[in-house]
Every structure is written in C-alpha cells, then in structure tokens.
Amino acid sequence: MPTTAPAFSDATASDSALRRFLFGLPGVDAVGLEARAASLGTRSIKTTAKAYAIDLAISMIDLTTLEGADTPGKVRALAAKAVHPDPTDRTTPRTAAVCVYPDMVSTATAALAGSGVKVASVATAFPAGRAALDVKLADVRDAVAAGADEIDMVIDRGAFLSGRFLKVYEEILAVKAECGTARLKVIFETGELSTYDNIRRASWLGMLAGADFIKTSTGKVATNATPANTLLMLEAVRDFRAQTGVQIGVKPAGGIRTTKDAVKFLVLVNETAGEDWLDNHWFRFGASSLLNDLLMQRQKLSTGRYSGPDYVTVD
C-alpha cells in the first residue's frame, strides 16, 4: 500500500492540512450510532446460521496472552490450542493468530510452524505507548526479526488528544516501514479517545498512514470494544474503500466474551461493511475467553448437550 492513498495525498501534506481534513469529517450522531448498533444486536439467527457463525468467529480470533507472567510453556500451550481448539473434534477451525509480546514471538513462531496460524505481536511500548520513537521502532524490528506475521501497535494518545495529528501519522508511517511484509494493526484505545468524533478521526488517520487493520483497544483499560465504536470503525473502512479502492481490516478487542457477543459483532460487519469483511483476513476478534464459550456452544449444537467450562482447556 502507498504511504497515503492518492485520493488523500493533499490531506497529509502538512499538520494544518491534516487537521483541516480530520475536522472536516462529518460529525457523529451519537444517539443514532448507538441506536443502530443496539438494533443490529437484536437480530436472531437460525441454528444452521449459528453453527456457521460460531466456526467463523473461532477462525477470526487472535488468541492472546499479554501478561508479565507469560512463559514459553504458556505460549506453547496457547499455540497448541490455536491449532486444535477442541482436541476432541478436529473439524473445529483454527484460530487466526496467536498474539504475544515481542520476546515471545520466537517461541510462538516455532510452535506454530506450518500450521497456518499467524503470529501477531504487540509493539511500540504496548499498552501505554509512552516511549521514544526509536525505542518503539526497535520493538517492532525485534518482533519482525523473530518471525511475527503481524504487528499490533498503539498510537500516542497523548499526541492525538492534544491535536498533534501529524506526529501520530508520521509515527504510524515509520512503524509501517519497519513491518516489511508483516501486516500492521493500529490500536486507538477508543476508551481513552472520549468521543465518537475522535474515534472517527483516529480511524481515518490510521488508514491514511497505511494501517492494514484498525483496532479498538488494548484490552487493558476499563472501556474496550463496544458495538457502537466498532460500528463506527466499520463505517470508516467501508467509506475508505469506496473512495480509494483500498480495503482495511477491523479488530475489536477486549470485553467480547460470549458467543452471543461475537454473533452481534458479525451482524454489524455484514450489515455495515458487507460480506467482503466476513473473513479473518479482514476481521478479527482480540479475545481469548471468547474461544471457550464458542467451543461450548459448538459442542452443544453438535451433541445437544451443554458440556460446561470443565470440558474446555483453561487459557
């Protein structure tokens, strides 16, 4: 992807031009946005469609461990679960990726070799993003050198909220350049951006800078992915493709724990961005506890019995 879509090259020519563009985006009708998200969340689906939705959701999960107590053994166990989420049923889809800190990438890469499951790594001083640019870029280089297929970076929310949009834009460009062939997910931490207008601006800023995915959250703050903020980001990628021909993925992360939640988000994708995004190349769930509920519901559909949490592995 070019550093900036040609249709918007003038918008990123200077700090003032970028500010004019971002503040020229249509304002968000918060009441309307939340009402539409709530309405779509009430859609019911038939049993056969539910079985399809469960398998699709499993295939879209970035199975994640981002704790200070992570060990190589835990990462290998998570990788094994990503490849065979339900060891009793080998028809269960693999997850999309395993997401770890940069120092665990080599362990994940070795464990997932040949499986088709991607290795994603958070970087750029995750989750706060409070570090000098050279430190952030070194973080990315280390992860890519260790074999990461995808990089999940956090933006500098302080710079964004103080209106230094060009700084955020240039930082994303610099990270993208370090990614090489790895795909870049840009995390906004929507819970800290305060307004829907800011989320819309951040979405367009990330896309203009070359993000392959825009992502709601780190999962480390009180407010993470919601139907409303994800709907807003889906509208942004839909409109961006309509104007540029470039398709960008979306990743809600944090707080999505049940099959019912996942189905609501898949309905949002289908009804807002469209079927082209109903694929793990373009939509992901940043969740781990979600997988266990999906597996339990999948077992119930196939056997007629609800197995309960003791029948799935603990992450």
Short mmCIF file of C-alpha atoms in Angstrom, two decimals:
data_model
loop_
_atom_site.label_atom_id
_atom_site.label_comp_id
_atom_site.label_asym_id
_atom_site.label_seq_id
_atom_site.Cartn_x
_atom_site.Cartn_y
_atom_site.Cartn_z
CA MET A 1 0.00 0.00 0.00
CA PRO A 2 1.27 3.51 -0.71
CA THR A 3 2.04 5.59 2.35
CA THR A 4 -1.08 7.65 1.66
CA ALA A 5 -3.97 6.80 -0.65
CA PRO A 6 -3.56 9.08 -3.72
CA ALA A 7 -7.07 10.48 -3.29
CA PHE A 8 -5.98 11.97 0.03
CA SER A 9 -2.35 12.95 -0.58
CA ASP A 10 -3.16 16.63 -0.08
CA ALA A 11 -4.74 15.89 3.30
CA THR A 12 -1.41 14.78 4.75
CA ALA A 13 0.81 17.44 3.19
CA SER A 14 1.13 19.38 6.44
CA ASP A 15 -0.05 19.47 10.02
CA SER A 16 -2.63 22.14 9.20
CA ALA A 17 -3.90 20.22 6.14
CA LEU A 18 -4.30 17.05 8.18
CA ARG A 19 -6.11 18.94 10.92
CA ARG A 20 -8.49 20.50 8.36
CA PHE A 21 -9.21 17.13 6.83
CA LEU A 22 -9.87 15.36 10.14
CA PHE A 23 -12.05 18.14 11.50
CA GLY A 24 -13.85 18.28 8.16
CA LEU A 25 -15.14 14.71 8.56
CA PRO A 26 -18.89 14.55 9.24
CA GLY A 27 -19.77 14.73 12.93
CA VAL A 28 -21.03 11.54 14.54
CA ASP A 29 -24.67 11.36 15.62
CA ALA A 30 -24.03 9.54 18.90
CA VAL A 31 -27.70 8.76 19.56
CA GLY A 32 -28.20 7.42 16.05
CA LEU A 33 -24.99 5.39 16.16
CA GLU A 34 -25.85 3.72 19.44
CA ALA A 35 -29.44 3.08 18.36
CA ARG A 36 -28.30 1.39 15.14
CA ALA A 37 -25.72 -0.73 17.00
CA ALA A 38 -28.38 -1.78 19.52
CA SER A 39 -30.89 -2.56 16.77
CA LEU A 40 -28.48 -4.75 14.85
CA GLY A 41 -27.63 -6.52 18.10
CA THR A 42 -31.20 -7.80 18.40
CA ARG A 43 -31.08 -9.80 15.17
CA SER A 44 -31.70 -13.51 15.73
CA ILE A 45 -30.22 -16.26 13.56
CA LYS A 46 -31.28 -19.82 12.81
CA THR A 47 -29.46 -22.88 14.10
CA THR A 48 -27.66 -23.59 10.82
CA ALA A 49 -26.56 -19.97 10.56
CA LYS A 50 -25.45 -20.06 14.19
CA ALA A 51 -23.22 -23.06 13.51
CA TYR A 52 -21.63 -21.16 10.61
CA ALA A 53 -21.24 -18.03 12.72
CA ILE A 54 -19.54 -19.94 15.55
CA ASP A 55 -16.98 -21.51 13.21
CA LEU A 56 -16.40 -18.16 11.52
CA ALA A 57 -15.88 -16.43 14.87
CA ILE A 58 -13.40 -19.11 16.00
CA SER A 59 -11.43 -18.61 12.79
CA MET A 60 -11.29 -14.84 13.47
CA ILE A 61 -9.82 -14.97 16.97
CA ASP A 62 -6.38 -13.62 17.80
CA LEU A 63 -5.73 -15.91 20.77
CA THR A 64 -3.84 -13.65 23.12
CA THR A 65 -1.63 -13.73 26.18
CA LEU A 66 -0.15 -10.40 27.24
CA GLU A 67 0.82 -10.78 30.88
CA GLY A 68 4.02 -10.10 32.76
CA ALA A 69 3.92 -13.72 33.93
CA ASP A 70 3.94 -15.19 30.41
CA THR A 71 6.30 -18.12 29.99
CA PRO A 72 7.45 -20.13 26.97
CA GLY A 73 5.35 -23.03 28.24
CA LYS A 74 2.22 -20.90 28.37
CA VAL A 75 2.84 -19.62 24.85
CA ARG A 76 3.36 -23.15 23.52
CA ALA A 77 0.15 -24.30 25.21
CA LEU A 78 -1.73 -21.37 23.68
CA ALA A 79 -0.27 -22.19 20.26
CA ALA A 80 -1.44 -25.80 20.60
CA LYS A 81 -4.93 -24.56 21.45
CA ALA A 82 -4.89 -22.19 18.46
CA VAL A 83 -4.15 -25.08 16.09
CA HIS A 84 -6.61 -27.54 17.71
CA PRO A 85 -9.08 -25.50 19.79
CA ASP A 86 -11.11 -28.64 20.56
CA PRO A 87 -8.85 -31.72 20.61
CA THR A 88 -11.95 -33.97 20.67
CA ASP A 89 -13.22 -32.55 17.37
CA ARG A 90 -10.65 -31.97 14.64
CA THR A 91 -13.27 -30.28 12.44
CA THR A 92 -13.03 -27.23 14.69
CA PRO A 93 -11.40 -24.36 12.78
CA ARG A 94 -8.01 -23.00 13.77
CA THR A 95 -7.87 -19.51 15.22
CA ALA A 96 -6.47 -16.73 13.05
CA ALA A 97 -3.42 -15.91 15.14
CA VAL A 98 -1.65 -16.08 18.46
CA CYS A 99 -0.74 -12.66 19.86
CA VAL A 100 2.19 -12.27 22.26
CA TYR A 101 4.82 -9.80 23.43
CA PRO A 102 7.91 -9.42 21.17
CA ASP A 103 10.14 -11.54 23.40
CA MET A 104 7.75 -14.49 22.98
CA VAL A 105 7.49 -14.29 19.20
CA SER A 106 10.25 -16.80 18.52
CA THR A 107 8.59 -19.32 20.83
CA ALA A 108 5.22 -18.84 19.14
CA THR A 109 6.77 -18.99 15.67
CA ALA A 110 8.44 -22.32 16.43
CA ALA A 111 5.27 -23.76 17.96
CA LEU A 112 3.07 -22.70 15.04
CA ALA A 113 5.40 -23.55 12.16
CA GLY A 114 3.47 -24.98 9.22
CA SER A 115 0.08 -24.63 10.95
CA GLY A 116 -1.26 -21.64 9.03
CA VAL A 117 -1.92 -19.79 12.30
CA LYS A 118 -0.31 -16.35 12.22
CA VAL A 119 1.97 -14.93 14.89
CA ALA A 120 0.99 -11.44 15.98
CA SER A 121 2.99 -9.26 18.34
CA VAL A 122 2.10 -6.11 20.21
CA ALA A 123 4.75 -3.43 19.92
CA THR A 124 5.55 0.29 20.25
CA ALA A 125 5.67 0.22 24.07
CA PHE A 126 2.31 -1.55 24.42
CA PRO A 127 -0.08 -0.77 26.06
CA ALA A 128 0.71 2.84 27.05
CA GLY A 129 2.77 3.79 24.00
CA ARG A 130 4.93 6.02 26.22
CA ALA A 131 8.38 5.68 24.72
CA ALA A 132 10.68 7.46 22.30
CA LEU A 133 10.15 6.64 18.63
CA ASP A 134 13.50 4.86 18.27
CA VAL A 135 12.55 2.57 21.17
CA LYS A 136 9.19 1.83 19.55
CA LEU A 137 10.80 1.05 16.21
CA ALA A 138 13.33 -1.24 17.86
CA ASP A 139 10.39 -3.05 19.47
CA VAL A 140 8.88 -3.60 16.01
CA ARG A 141 12.18 -4.68 14.44
CA ASP A 142 12.74 -7.26 17.18
CA ALA A 143 9.27 -8.76 16.68
CA VAL A 144 9.56 -8.88 12.89
CA ALA A 145 13.07 -10.36 13.05
CA ALA A 146 11.76 -13.09 15.36
CA GLY A 147 9.13 -14.04 12.80
CA ALA A 148 6.00 -12.01 13.56
CA ASP A 149 3.47 -12.04 10.71
CA GLU A 150 1.51 -9.14 12.21
CA ILE A 151 2.30 -6.14 14.40
CA ASP A 152 -0.26 -4.56 16.72
CA MET A 153 0.93 -1.02 17.50
CA VAL A 154 -0.57 1.53 19.89
CA ILE A 155 -0.88 5.17 18.89
CA ASP A 156 0.36 8.01 21.07
CA ARG A 157 -2.99 9.00 22.57
CA GLY A 158 -1.44 12.00 24.29
CA ALA A 159 -0.28 13.39 20.95
CA PHE A 160 -3.64 12.67 19.33
CA LEU A 161 -5.69 14.24 22.12
CA SER A 162 -3.51 17.35 22.12
CA GLY A 163 -4.05 17.77 18.39
CA ARG A 164 -0.60 16.71 17.17
CA PHE A 165 -2.08 14.63 14.40
CA LEU A 166 0.90 14.79 12.07
CA LYS A 167 3.11 13.31 14.82
CA VAL A 168 0.75 10.36 15.15
CA TYR A 169 0.54 10.00 11.36
CA GLU A 170 4.33 10.05 10.91
CA GLU A 171 4.81 7.54 13.72
CA ILE A 172 2.42 5.11 12.06
CA LEU A 173 4.28 5.60 8.76
CA ALA A 174 7.60 4.85 10.47
CA VAL A 175 6.23 1.70 12.11
CA LYS A 176 4.70 0.56 8.83
CA ALA A 177 8.09 0.93 7.14
CA GLU A 178 9.66 -1.35 9.78
CA CYS A 179 6.98 -4.01 9.34
CA GLY A 180 8.22 -5.22 5.96
CA THR A 181 5.76 -7.90 4.89
CA ALA A 182 4.10 -8.08 8.31
CA ARG A 183 0.59 -6.60 8.43
CA LEU A 184 0.08 -3.62 10.72
CA LYS A 185 -2.83 -3.27 13.14
CA VAL A 186 -3.15 0.23 14.61
CA ILE A 187 -4.70 0.36 18.10
CA PHE A 188 -6.54 3.55 19.08
CA GLU A 189 -7.54 2.72 22.67
CA THR A 190 -11.03 4.02 21.97
CA GLY A 191 -11.88 4.14 25.67
CA GLU A 192 -9.34 6.95 26.07
CA LEU A 193 -10.39 8.97 23.00
CA SER A 194 -13.51 10.24 24.81
CA THR A 195 -15.76 10.99 21.82
CA TYR A 196 -17.09 9.23 18.75
CA ASP A 197 -15.80 12.11 16.64
CA ASN A 198 -12.28 11.34 17.88
CA ILE A 199 -12.72 7.65 17.05
CA ARG A 200 -13.78 8.57 13.50
CA ARG A 201 -10.78 10.90 13.15
CA ALA A 202 -8.40 8.27 14.52
CA SER A 203 -9.81 5.69 12.09
CA TRP A 204 -9.16 7.92 9.09
CA LEU A 205 -5.75 8.94 10.39
CA GLY A 206 -4.70 5.31 10.76
CA MET A 207 -5.98 4.38 7.31
CA LEU A 208 -4.28 7.35 5.66
CA ALA A 209 -1.00 6.30 7.28
CA GLY A 210 -1.15 2.78 5.84
CA ALA A 211 -2.74 0.65 8.56
CA ASP A 212 -3.75 -2.81 7.36
CA PHE A 213 -6.18 -3.05 10.30
CA ILE A 214 -7.68 -0.54 12.67
CA LYS A 215 -8.19 -1.89 16.17
CA THR A 216 -10.32 -0.59 19.02
CA SER A 217 -8.37 -1.34 22.15
CA THR A 218 -5.52 -2.93 24.06
CA GLY A 219 -7.88 -4.74 26.42
CA LYS A 220 -6.01 -3.09 29.30
CA VAL A 221 -8.43 -0.24 30.10
CA ALA A 222 -11.96 -0.09 31.52
CA THR A 223 -13.77 0.56 28.21
CA ASN A 224 -12.72 -1.59 25.28
CA ALA A 225 -14.60 -2.77 22.19
CA THR A 226 -18.29 -1.87 22.07
CA PRO A 227 -20.83 -2.44 19.29
CA ALA A 228 -21.07 1.34 18.77
CA ASN A 229 -17.37 2.10 18.44
CA THR A 230 -16.87 -0.97 16.22
CA LEU A 231 -19.81 0.07 14.03
CA LEU A 232 -18.22 3.49 13.62
CA MET A 233 -14.91 1.94 12.56
CA LEU A 234 -16.69 -0.40 10.14
CA GLU A 235 -18.35 2.62 8.54
CA ALA A 236 -14.92 4.21 8.20
CA VAL A 237 -13.33 1.25 6.39
CA ARG A 238 -16.38 0.92 4.15
CA ASP A 239 -16.20 4.60 3.18
CA PHE A 240 -12.42 4.50 2.77
CA ARG A 241 -12.65 1.60 0.30
CA ALA A 242 -15.45 3.35 -1.59
CA GLN A 243 -13.19 6.37 -2.09
CA THR A 244 -9.80 4.70 -2.58
CA GLY A 245 -10.38 1.07 -3.56
CA VAL A 246 -8.21 0.04 -0.59
CA GLN A 247 -9.70 -2.44 1.89
CA ILE A 248 -8.71 -2.17 5.56
CA GLY A 249 -9.46 -4.70 8.31
CA VAL A 250 -11.12 -4.09 11.68
CA LYS A 251 -10.30 -5.68 15.02
CA PRO A 252 -12.45 -5.12 18.10
CA ALA A 253 -10.54 -6.18 21.21
CA GLY A 254 -11.36 -6.52 24.88
CA GLY A 255 -14.68 -7.29 26.54
CA ILE A 256 -16.05 -9.72 23.93
CA ARG A 257 -16.60 -12.87 25.97
CA THR A 258 -19.66 -14.81 24.77
CA THR A 259 -20.94 -16.39 21.59
CA LYS A 260 -23.90 -14.02 21.72
CA ASP A 261 -21.47 -11.07 21.76
CA ALA A 262 -19.50 -12.47 18.82
CA VAL A 263 -22.62 -13.03 16.72
CA LYS A 264 -23.69 -9.42 17.35
CA PHE A 265 -20.36 -8.19 16.03
CA LEU A 266 -20.57 -10.43 12.95
CA VAL A 267 -24.01 -8.98 12.20
CA LEU A 268 -22.50 -5.50 12.50
CA VAL A 269 -19.81 -6.46 9.98
CA ASN A 270 -22.27 -7.94 7.48
CA GLU A 271 -24.79 -5.11 7.71
CA THR A 272 -22.27 -2.24 7.74
CA ALA A 273 -19.12 -3.10 5.78
CA GLY A 274 -20.53 -6.11 3.94
CA GLU A 275 -19.71 -9.73 3.22
CA ASP A 276 -16.23 -8.91 1.94
CA TRP A 277 -15.18 -8.34 5.55
CA LEU A 278 -16.57 -11.68 6.81
CA ASP A 279 -13.17 -13.33 6.59
CA ASN A 280 -10.29 -13.46 9.05
CA HIS A 281 -8.09 -11.58 6.61
CA TRP A 282 -10.31 -8.54 7.22
CA PHE A 283 -11.93 -9.01 10.62
CA ARG A 284 -10.53 -10.29 13.91
CA PHE A 285 -11.59 -10.63 17.50
CA GLY A 286 -8.98 -9.70 20.08
CA ALA A 287 -10.18 -12.14 22.71
CA SER A 288 -9.20 -15.31 24.50
CA SER A 289 -12.01 -16.12 26.92
CA LEU A 290 -14.39 -15.85 23.94
CA LEU A 291 -12.95 -19.01 22.43
CA ASN A 292 -14.03 -21.22 25.32
CA ASP A 293 -17.65 -20.05 25.12
CA LEU A 294 -17.66 -20.58 21.36
CA LEU A 295 -16.35 -24.10 21.86
CA MET A 296 -19.01 -24.88 24.48
CA GLN A 297 -21.78 -23.60 22.21
CA ARG A 298 -20.32 -25.53 19.29
CA GLN A 299 -20.35 -28.74 21.34
CA LYS A 300 -23.95 -28.07 22.36
CA LEU A 301 -25.05 -27.69 18.73
CA SER A 302 -23.31 -30.91 17.69
CA THR A 303 -24.27 -33.10 20.68
CA GLY A 304 -27.39 -31.47 22.08
CA ARG A 305 -25.71 -31.27 25.48
CA TYR A 306 -24.07 -28.33 27.23
CA SER A 307 -20.68 -29.53 28.41
CA GLY A 308 -19.72 -26.61 30.62
CA PRO A 309 -16.37 -24.93 31.23
CA ASP A 310 -14.69 -28.02 32.68
CA TYR A 311 -14.66 -29.52 29.17
CA VAL A 312 -12.51 -26.88 27.57
CA THR A 313 -8.93 -26.02 28.37
CA VAL A 314 -8.18 -23.06 30.61
CA ASP A 315 -6.01 -20.44 28.90
#
